[in-house]
Coordinates of C-alpha atoms in Angstrom, one line a residue:
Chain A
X1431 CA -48.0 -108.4 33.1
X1432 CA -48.6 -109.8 29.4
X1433 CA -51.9 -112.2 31.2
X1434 CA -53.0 -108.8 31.8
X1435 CA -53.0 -107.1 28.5
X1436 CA -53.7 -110.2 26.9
X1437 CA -57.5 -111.6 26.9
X1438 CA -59.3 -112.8 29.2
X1439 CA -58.5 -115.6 31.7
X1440 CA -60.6 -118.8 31.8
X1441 CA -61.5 -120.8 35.2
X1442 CA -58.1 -122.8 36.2
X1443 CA -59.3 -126.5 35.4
X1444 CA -55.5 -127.2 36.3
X1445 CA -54.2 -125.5 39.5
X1446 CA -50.6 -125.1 39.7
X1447 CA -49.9 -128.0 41.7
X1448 CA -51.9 -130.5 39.8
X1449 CA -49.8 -129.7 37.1
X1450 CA -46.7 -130.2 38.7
X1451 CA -48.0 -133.3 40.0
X1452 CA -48.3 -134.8 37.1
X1453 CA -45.1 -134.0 35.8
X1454 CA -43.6 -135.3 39.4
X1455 CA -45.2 -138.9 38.9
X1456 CA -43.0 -139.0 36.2
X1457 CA -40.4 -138.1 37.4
X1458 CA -40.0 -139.9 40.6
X1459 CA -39.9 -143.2 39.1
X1460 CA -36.9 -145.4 40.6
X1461 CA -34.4 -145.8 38.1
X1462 CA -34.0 -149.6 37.3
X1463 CA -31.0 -149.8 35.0
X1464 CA -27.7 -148.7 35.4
X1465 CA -28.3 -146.4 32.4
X1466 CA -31.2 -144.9 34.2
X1467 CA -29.4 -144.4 37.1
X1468 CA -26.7 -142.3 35.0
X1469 CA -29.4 -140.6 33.5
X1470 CA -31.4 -139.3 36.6
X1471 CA -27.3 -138.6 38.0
X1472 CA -27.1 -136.2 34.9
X1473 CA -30.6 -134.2 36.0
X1474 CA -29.2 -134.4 39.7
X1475 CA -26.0 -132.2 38.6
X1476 CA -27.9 -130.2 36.6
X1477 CA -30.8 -129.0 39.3
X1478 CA -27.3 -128.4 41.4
X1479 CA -24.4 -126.5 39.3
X1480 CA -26.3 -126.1 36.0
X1481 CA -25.3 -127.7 33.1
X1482 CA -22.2 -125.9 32.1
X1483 CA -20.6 -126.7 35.0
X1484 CA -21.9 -130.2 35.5
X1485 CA -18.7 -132.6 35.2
X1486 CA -19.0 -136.3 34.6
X1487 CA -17.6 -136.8 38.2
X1488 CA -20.5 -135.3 39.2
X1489 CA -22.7 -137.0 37.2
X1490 CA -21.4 -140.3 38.5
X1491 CA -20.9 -139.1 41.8
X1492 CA -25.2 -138.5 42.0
X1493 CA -25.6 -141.8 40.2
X1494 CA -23.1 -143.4 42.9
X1495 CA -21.2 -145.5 39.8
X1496 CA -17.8 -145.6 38.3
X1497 CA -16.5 -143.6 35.3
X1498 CA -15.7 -147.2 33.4
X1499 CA -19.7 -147.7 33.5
X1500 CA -20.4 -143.9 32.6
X1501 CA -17.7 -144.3 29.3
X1502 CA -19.9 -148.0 29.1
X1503 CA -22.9 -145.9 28.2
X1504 CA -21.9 -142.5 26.7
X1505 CA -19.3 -141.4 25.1
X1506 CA -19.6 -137.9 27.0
X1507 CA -21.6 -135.4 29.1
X1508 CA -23.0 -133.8 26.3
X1509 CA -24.2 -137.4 24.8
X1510 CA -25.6 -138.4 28.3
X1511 CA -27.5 -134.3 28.8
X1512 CA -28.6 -135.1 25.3
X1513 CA -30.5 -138.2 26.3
X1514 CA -31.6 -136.7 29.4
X1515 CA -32.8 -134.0 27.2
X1516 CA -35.1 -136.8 24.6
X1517 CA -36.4 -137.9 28.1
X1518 CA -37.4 -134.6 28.9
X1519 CA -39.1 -134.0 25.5
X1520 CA -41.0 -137.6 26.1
X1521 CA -42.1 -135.8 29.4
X1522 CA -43.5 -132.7 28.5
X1523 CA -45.1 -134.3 25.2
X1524 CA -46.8 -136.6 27.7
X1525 CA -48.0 -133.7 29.7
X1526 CA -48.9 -131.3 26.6
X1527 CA -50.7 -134.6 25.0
X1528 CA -53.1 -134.8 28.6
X1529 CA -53.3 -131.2 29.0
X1530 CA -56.7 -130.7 27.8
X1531 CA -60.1 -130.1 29.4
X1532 CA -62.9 -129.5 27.3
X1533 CA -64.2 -126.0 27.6
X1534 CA -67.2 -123.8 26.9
X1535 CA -64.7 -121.0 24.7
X1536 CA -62.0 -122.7 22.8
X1537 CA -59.6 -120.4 23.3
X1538 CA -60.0 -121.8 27.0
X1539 CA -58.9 -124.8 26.4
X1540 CA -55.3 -123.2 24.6
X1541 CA -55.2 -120.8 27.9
X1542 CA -55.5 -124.2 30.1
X1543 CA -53.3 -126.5 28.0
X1544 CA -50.3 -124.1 27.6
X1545 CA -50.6 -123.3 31.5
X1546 CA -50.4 -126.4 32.1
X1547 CA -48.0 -127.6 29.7
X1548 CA -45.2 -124.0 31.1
X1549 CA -45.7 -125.1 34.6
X1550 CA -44.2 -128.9 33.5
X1551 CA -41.6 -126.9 31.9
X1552 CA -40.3 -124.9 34.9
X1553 CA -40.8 -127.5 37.9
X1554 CA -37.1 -127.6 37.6
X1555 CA -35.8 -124.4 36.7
X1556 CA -32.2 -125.6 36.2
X1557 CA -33.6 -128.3 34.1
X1558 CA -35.6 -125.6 31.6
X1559 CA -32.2 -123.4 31.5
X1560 CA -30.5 -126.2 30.6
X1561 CA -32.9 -127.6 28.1
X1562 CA -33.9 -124.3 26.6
X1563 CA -30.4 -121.8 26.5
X1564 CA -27.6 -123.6 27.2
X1565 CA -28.4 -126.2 25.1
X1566 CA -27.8 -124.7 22.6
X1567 CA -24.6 -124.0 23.0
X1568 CA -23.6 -127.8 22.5
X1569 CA -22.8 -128.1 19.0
X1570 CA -24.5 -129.1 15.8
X1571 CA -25.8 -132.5 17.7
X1572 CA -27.7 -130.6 20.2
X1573 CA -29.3 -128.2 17.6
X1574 CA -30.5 -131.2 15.9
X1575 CA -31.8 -132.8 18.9
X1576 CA -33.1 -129.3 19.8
X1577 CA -35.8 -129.8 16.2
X1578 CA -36.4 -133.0 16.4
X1579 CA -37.6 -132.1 20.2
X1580 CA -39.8 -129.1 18.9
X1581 CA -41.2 -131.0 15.8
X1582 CA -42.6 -133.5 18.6
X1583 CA -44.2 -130.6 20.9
X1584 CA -45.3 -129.2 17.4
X1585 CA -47.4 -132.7 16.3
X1586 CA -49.0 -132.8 19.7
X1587 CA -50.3 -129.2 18.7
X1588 CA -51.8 -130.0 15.9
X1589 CA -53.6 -133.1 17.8
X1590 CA -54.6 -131.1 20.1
X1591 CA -56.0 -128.2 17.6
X1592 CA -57.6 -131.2 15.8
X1593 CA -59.5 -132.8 18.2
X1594 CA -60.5 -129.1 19.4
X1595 CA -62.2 -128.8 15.9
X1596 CA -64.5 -131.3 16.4
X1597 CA -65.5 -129.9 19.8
X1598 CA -66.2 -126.8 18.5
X1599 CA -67.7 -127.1 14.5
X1600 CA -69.5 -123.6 15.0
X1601 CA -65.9 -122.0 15.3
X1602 CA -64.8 -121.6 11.5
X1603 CA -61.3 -123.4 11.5
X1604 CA -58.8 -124.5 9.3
X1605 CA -55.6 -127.3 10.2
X1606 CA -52.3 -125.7 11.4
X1607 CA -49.4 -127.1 8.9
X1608 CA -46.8 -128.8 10.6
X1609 CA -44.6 -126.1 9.5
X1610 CA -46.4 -123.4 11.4
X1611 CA -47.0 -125.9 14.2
X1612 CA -43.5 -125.5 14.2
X1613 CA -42.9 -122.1 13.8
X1614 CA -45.5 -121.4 16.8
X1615 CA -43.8 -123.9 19.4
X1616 CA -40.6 -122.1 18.2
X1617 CA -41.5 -118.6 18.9
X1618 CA -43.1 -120.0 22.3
X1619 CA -39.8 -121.5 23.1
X1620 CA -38.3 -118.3 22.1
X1621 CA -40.2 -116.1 24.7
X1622 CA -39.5 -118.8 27.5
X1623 CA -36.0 -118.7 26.5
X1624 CA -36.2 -114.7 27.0
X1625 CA -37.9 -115.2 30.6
X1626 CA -34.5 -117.2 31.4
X1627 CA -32.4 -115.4 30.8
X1628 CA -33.8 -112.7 32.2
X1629 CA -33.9 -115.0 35.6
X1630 CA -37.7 -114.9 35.3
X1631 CA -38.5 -118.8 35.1
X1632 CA -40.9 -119.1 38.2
X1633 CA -43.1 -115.9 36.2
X1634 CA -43.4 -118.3 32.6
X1635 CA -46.5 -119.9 33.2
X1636 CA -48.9 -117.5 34.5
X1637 CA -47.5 -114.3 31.8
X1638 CA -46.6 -116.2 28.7
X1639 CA -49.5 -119.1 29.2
X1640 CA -52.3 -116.4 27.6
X1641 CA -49.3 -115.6 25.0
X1642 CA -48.6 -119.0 23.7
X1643 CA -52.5 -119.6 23.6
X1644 CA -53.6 -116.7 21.9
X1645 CA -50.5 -117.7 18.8
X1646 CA -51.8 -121.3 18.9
X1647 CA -55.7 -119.8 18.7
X1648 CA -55.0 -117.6 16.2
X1649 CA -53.1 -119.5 14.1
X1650 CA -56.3 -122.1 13.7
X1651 CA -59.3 -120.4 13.4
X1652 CA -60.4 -118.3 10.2
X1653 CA -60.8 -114.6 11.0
X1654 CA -64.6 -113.7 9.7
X1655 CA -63.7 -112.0 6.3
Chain B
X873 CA -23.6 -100.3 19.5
X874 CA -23.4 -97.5 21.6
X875 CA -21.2 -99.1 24.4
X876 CA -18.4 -99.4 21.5
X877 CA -16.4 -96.0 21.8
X878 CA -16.3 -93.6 18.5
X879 CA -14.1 -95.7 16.4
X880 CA -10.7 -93.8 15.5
X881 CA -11.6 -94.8 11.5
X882 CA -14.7 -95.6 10.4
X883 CA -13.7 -96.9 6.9
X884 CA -11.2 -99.6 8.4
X885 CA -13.7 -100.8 10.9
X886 CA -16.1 -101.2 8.3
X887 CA -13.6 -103.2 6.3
X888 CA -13.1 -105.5 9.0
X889 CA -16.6 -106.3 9.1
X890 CA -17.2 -106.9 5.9
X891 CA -13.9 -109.2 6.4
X892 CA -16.0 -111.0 8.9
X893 CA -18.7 -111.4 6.2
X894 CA -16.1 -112.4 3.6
X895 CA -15.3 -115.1 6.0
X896 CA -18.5 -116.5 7.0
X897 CA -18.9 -117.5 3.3
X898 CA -16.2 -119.9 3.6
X899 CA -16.8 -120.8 6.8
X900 CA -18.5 -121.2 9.9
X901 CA -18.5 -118.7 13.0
X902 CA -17.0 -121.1 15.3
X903 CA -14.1 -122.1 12.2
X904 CA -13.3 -118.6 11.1
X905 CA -10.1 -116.9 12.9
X906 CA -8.6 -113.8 13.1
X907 CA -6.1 -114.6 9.6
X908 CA -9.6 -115.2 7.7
X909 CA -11.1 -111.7 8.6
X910 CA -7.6 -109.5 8.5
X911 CA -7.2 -111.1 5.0
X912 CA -10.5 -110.7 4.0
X913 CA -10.1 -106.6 5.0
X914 CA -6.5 -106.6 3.9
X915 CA -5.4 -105.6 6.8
X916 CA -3.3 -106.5 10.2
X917 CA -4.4 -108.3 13.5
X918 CA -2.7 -105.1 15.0
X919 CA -5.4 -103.1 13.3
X920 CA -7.9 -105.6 14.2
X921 CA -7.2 -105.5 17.6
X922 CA -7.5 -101.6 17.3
X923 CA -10.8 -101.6 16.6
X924 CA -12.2 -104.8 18.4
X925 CA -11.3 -107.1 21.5
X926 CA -12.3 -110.3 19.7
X927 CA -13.8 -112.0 17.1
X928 CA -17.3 -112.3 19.1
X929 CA -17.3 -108.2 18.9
X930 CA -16.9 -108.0 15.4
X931 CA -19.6 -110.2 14.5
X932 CA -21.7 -108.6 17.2
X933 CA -21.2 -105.4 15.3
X934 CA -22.2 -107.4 11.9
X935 CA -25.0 -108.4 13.3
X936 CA -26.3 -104.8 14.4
X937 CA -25.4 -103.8 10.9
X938 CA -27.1 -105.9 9.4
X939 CA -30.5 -105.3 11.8
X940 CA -30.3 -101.5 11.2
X941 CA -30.5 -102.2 7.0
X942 CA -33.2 -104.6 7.8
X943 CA -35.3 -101.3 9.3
X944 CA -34.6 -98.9 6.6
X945 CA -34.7 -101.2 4.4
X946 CA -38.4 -102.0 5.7
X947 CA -39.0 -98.4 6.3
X948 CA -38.1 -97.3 2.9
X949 CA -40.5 -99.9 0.9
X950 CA -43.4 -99.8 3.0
X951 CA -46.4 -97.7 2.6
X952 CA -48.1 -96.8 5.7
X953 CA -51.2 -95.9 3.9
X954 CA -51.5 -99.2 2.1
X955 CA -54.0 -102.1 3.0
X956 CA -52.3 -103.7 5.9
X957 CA -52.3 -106.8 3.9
X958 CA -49.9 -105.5 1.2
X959 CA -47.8 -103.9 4.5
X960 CA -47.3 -107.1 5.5
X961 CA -46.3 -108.4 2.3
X962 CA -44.2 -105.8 1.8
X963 CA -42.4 -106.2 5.2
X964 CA -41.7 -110.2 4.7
X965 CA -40.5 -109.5 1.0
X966 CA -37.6 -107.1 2.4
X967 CA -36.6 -109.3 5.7
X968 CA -36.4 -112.5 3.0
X969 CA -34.5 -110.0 0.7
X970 CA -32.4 -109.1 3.3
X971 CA -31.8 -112.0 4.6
X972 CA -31.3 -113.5 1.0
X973 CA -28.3 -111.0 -0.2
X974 CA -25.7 -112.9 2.2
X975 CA -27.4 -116.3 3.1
X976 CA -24.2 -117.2 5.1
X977 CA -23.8 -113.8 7.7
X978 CA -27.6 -114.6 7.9
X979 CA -27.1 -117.6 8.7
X980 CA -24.9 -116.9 11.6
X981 CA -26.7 -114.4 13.0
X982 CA -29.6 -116.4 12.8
X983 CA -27.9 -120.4 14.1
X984 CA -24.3 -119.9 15.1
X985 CA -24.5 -116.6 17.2
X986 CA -26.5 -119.5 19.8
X987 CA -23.7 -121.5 20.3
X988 CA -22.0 -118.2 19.9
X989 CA -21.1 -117.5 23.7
X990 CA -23.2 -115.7 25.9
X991 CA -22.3 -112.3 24.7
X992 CA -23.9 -113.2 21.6
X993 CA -26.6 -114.3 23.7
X994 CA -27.5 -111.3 25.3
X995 CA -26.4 -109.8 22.0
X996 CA -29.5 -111.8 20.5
X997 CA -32.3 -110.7 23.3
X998 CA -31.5 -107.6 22.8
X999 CA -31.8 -107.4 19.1
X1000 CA -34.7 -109.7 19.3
X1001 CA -36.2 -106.7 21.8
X1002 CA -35.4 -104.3 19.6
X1003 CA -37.3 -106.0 16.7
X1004 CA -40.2 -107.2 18.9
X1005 CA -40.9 -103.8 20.2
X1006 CA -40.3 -101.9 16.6
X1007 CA -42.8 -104.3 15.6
X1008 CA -45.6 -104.1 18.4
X1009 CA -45.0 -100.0 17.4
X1010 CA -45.8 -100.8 14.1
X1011 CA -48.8 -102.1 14.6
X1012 CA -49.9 -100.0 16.7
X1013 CA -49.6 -97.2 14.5
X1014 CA -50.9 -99.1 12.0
X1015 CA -54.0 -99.3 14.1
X1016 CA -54.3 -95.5 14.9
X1017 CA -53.9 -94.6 11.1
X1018 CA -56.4 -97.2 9.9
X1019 CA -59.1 -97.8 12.5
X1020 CA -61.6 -99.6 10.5
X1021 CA -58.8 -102.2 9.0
X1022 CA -59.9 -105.0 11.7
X1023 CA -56.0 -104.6 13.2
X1024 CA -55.4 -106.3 16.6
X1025 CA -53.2 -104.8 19.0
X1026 CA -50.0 -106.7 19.4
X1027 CA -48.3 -107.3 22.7
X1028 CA -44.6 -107.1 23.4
X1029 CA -44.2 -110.8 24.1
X1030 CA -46.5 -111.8 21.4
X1031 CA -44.5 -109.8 18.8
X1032 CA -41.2 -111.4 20.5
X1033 CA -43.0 -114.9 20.1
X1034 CA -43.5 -114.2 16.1
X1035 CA -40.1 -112.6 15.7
X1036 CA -38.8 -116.5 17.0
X1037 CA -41.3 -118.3 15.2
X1038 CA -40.6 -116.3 11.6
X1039 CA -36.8 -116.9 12.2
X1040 CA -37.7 -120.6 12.9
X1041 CA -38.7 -121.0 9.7
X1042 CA -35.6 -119.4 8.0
X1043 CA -33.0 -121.8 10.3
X1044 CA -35.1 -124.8 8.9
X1045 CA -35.0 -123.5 4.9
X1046 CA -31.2 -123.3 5.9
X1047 CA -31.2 -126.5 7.2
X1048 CA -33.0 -128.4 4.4
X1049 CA -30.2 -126.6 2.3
X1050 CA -32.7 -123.9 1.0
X1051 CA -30.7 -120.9 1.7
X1052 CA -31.2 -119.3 -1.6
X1053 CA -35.0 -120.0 -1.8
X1054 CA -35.6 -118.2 0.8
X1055 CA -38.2 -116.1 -0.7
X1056 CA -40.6 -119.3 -1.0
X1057 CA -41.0 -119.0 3.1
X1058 CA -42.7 -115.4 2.1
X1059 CA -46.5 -117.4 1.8
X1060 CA -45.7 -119.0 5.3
X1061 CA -44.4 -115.7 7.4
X1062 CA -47.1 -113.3 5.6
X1063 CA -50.0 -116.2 7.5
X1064 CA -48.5 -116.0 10.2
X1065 CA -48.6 -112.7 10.5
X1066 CA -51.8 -112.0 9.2
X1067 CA -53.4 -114.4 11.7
X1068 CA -51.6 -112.5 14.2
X1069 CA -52.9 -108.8 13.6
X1070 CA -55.4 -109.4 11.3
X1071 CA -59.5 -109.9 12.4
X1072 CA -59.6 -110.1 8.4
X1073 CA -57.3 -111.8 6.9

């Protein structure tokens, strides 16, 4: 749909799977603490009712503990999804961070890195609804974790439109502000958020991938005048 | 909203959103009840409950209000026939405007219609839509009337991306506590756009 009105596509340098690869090795770590344990118990509930109806019997149910050493570490569900949630971010800034492969056309390497980067984002689709709409329903906290999430996607942006730069000096470029880095990574997250709750997760990376590059493009390079 | 049924008096319904809008200066969404917006309208919760089913409805109605001056407002100012840079000058100068004549119902339509319930939420896609797609129009148009101007075409979900990333940057001036300088965002939002349509910027 949008890939197709949008320009042209570049050779995958990243198939599908390899990106959700990487994101698994990440993810199927054994958790060693008690804290972790809690933590991957949260993501458990989530992947199965969704956070809003994710109870912290369930959580502690998945993580096969006690209440006493749930209340030990959080003071509630919505402190323990939030630190799921800063694990998350760590995740996909990891990913966005090692999602680039040098390429002939630029604008390639924007197509490649946000494929990759969406793909990550929706291996668990009850994760990314979570994370990206009803998140936001948690309160002042969750709003700020919510920015402080975004400002970190939006520095690796910047990195990566840096270090793109240098690769290509005959494009005529100027630096993104961290304020429009994180405007862009905003309005990206805005579109995804639109593909959610339209119950169109498992369509994100191939339609909006050309959509999120082409903002992150544009917003670098100077337009001959 | 056109699922809403002809209202038995306009005038009264009006009031009571403005009441909702009186309220939201004092307070926030979540915080204001029914006694802050019937006092605000001088009126009852009996009439209140005339004209909407809840609170969520009312602001829901604000926040189409508010949307629909936003496009004449836009509509009125802007001259079609003008370099697209000024356009687009133009057209971030009357959203900040807007936006700036009642920093606090902006501000909930903007932050607290989120946490707002999932009405709200599909209350907000479908607004967002409506602006995305009045937008790709625009520059379309835009394109057809000035050929030469070096105007890109603009996708739906491109336009839907910038209408999140422009109101970004308005939640984070609110944020820093910059509600009433609103209008320094204008150099930000008018880049933005400009990289967006513009081969010349």
């Amino acid at each position: 749909m949008a890939s197709a009105r949008e320009e042209r596509q570049p050779p995958a340098a990243i198939s599908p799977e390899e990106a959700t690869a990487l994101w698994q090795l990440l993810t199927t770590e054994e958790p060693k603490t008690p804290r972790e344990r809690l933590l991957m118990g949260m993501a458990a509930a989530v992947q199965e009712r969704g956070l809003a109806a994710s109870t912290v019997a369930d959580v502690v149910r998945h993580a096969r503990a006690s209440r006493r050493t749930f209340y030990e570490h959080f003071s509630d569900r919505d402190d323990c999804f939030l630190e799921l949630y800063e694990i998350i971010i760590d995740r996909l800034v990891w990913l966005f961070e090692n999602s680039v492969v040098p390429q002939e056309v630029w604008y390639d390497e924007f197509v490649i890195a946000s494929r990759t980067y969406l793909y990550g984002l929706v291996v668990s689709p009850a994760l990314a609804r979570a994370g990206i709409a009803e998140m936001t329903s948690l309160g002042p906290r969750a709003l700020e974790a919510r920015t402080r999430g975004l400002t970190r996607l939006a520095d690796v942006l910047i990195q990566i439109h840096e270090e793109g730069r240098r690769r290509h000096p005959d494009i005529p470029s100027r630096p993104i502000t961290p304020e429009l880095a994180l405007a862009i990574i905003a309005g990206e997250h805005e579109l995804v958020l639109q593909y959610v709750q339209q119950d169109r997760i498992a369509a994100i990376p191939e339609e909006l991938a050309p959509v999120c590059a082409r903002m992150s493009y544009l917003i670098g390079v100077i337009a001959p005048d | 909203m056109s699922a809403t049924p002809a209202p038995p008096s306009v005038t009264t319904r009006e009031r009571l959103v403005r009441g909702l809008a009186a309220a939201l200066a004092e307070r926030r969404y979540v915080d204001v009840t029914m006694n802050d917006i019937v006092r605000h309208a001088r009126t009852s919760k009996r009439t209140f409950y005339e004209h909407f089913a809840d609170k969520e409805e009312c602001f829901l109605e604000l926040y189409a209000r508010v949307c629909d001056g936003l496009y004449t407002a836009q509509a009125a100012r802007v001259d079609p026939s003008s370099p697209m840079r000024d356009q687009i000058r133009t057209l971030t100068e009357v959203y900040l405007e807007t936006l700036s004549a009642s920093p606090a119902v902006s501000r909930a339509i903007l932050s607290d219609i989120i946490g707002g319930g999932d009405a709200c939420l599909v209350a907000r896609r479908r607004e967002h839509e409506r602006y995305a797609d009045a937008m790709r129009l625009y520059f379309e148009h835009a394109r057809r009337e000035q050929p030469d101007a070096g105007i890109r075409s603009l996708s739906l979900e491109s336009a839907a991306a910038l209408v999140g990333a422009i109101n970004e940057l308005v939640l984070r001036a609110f944020d820093a506590g910059r509600a009433d300088e609103l209008v320094a965002l204008a150099p930000t939002i008018e880049d933005l756009l400009r990289s967006m349509v513009l081969d010349r910027r």
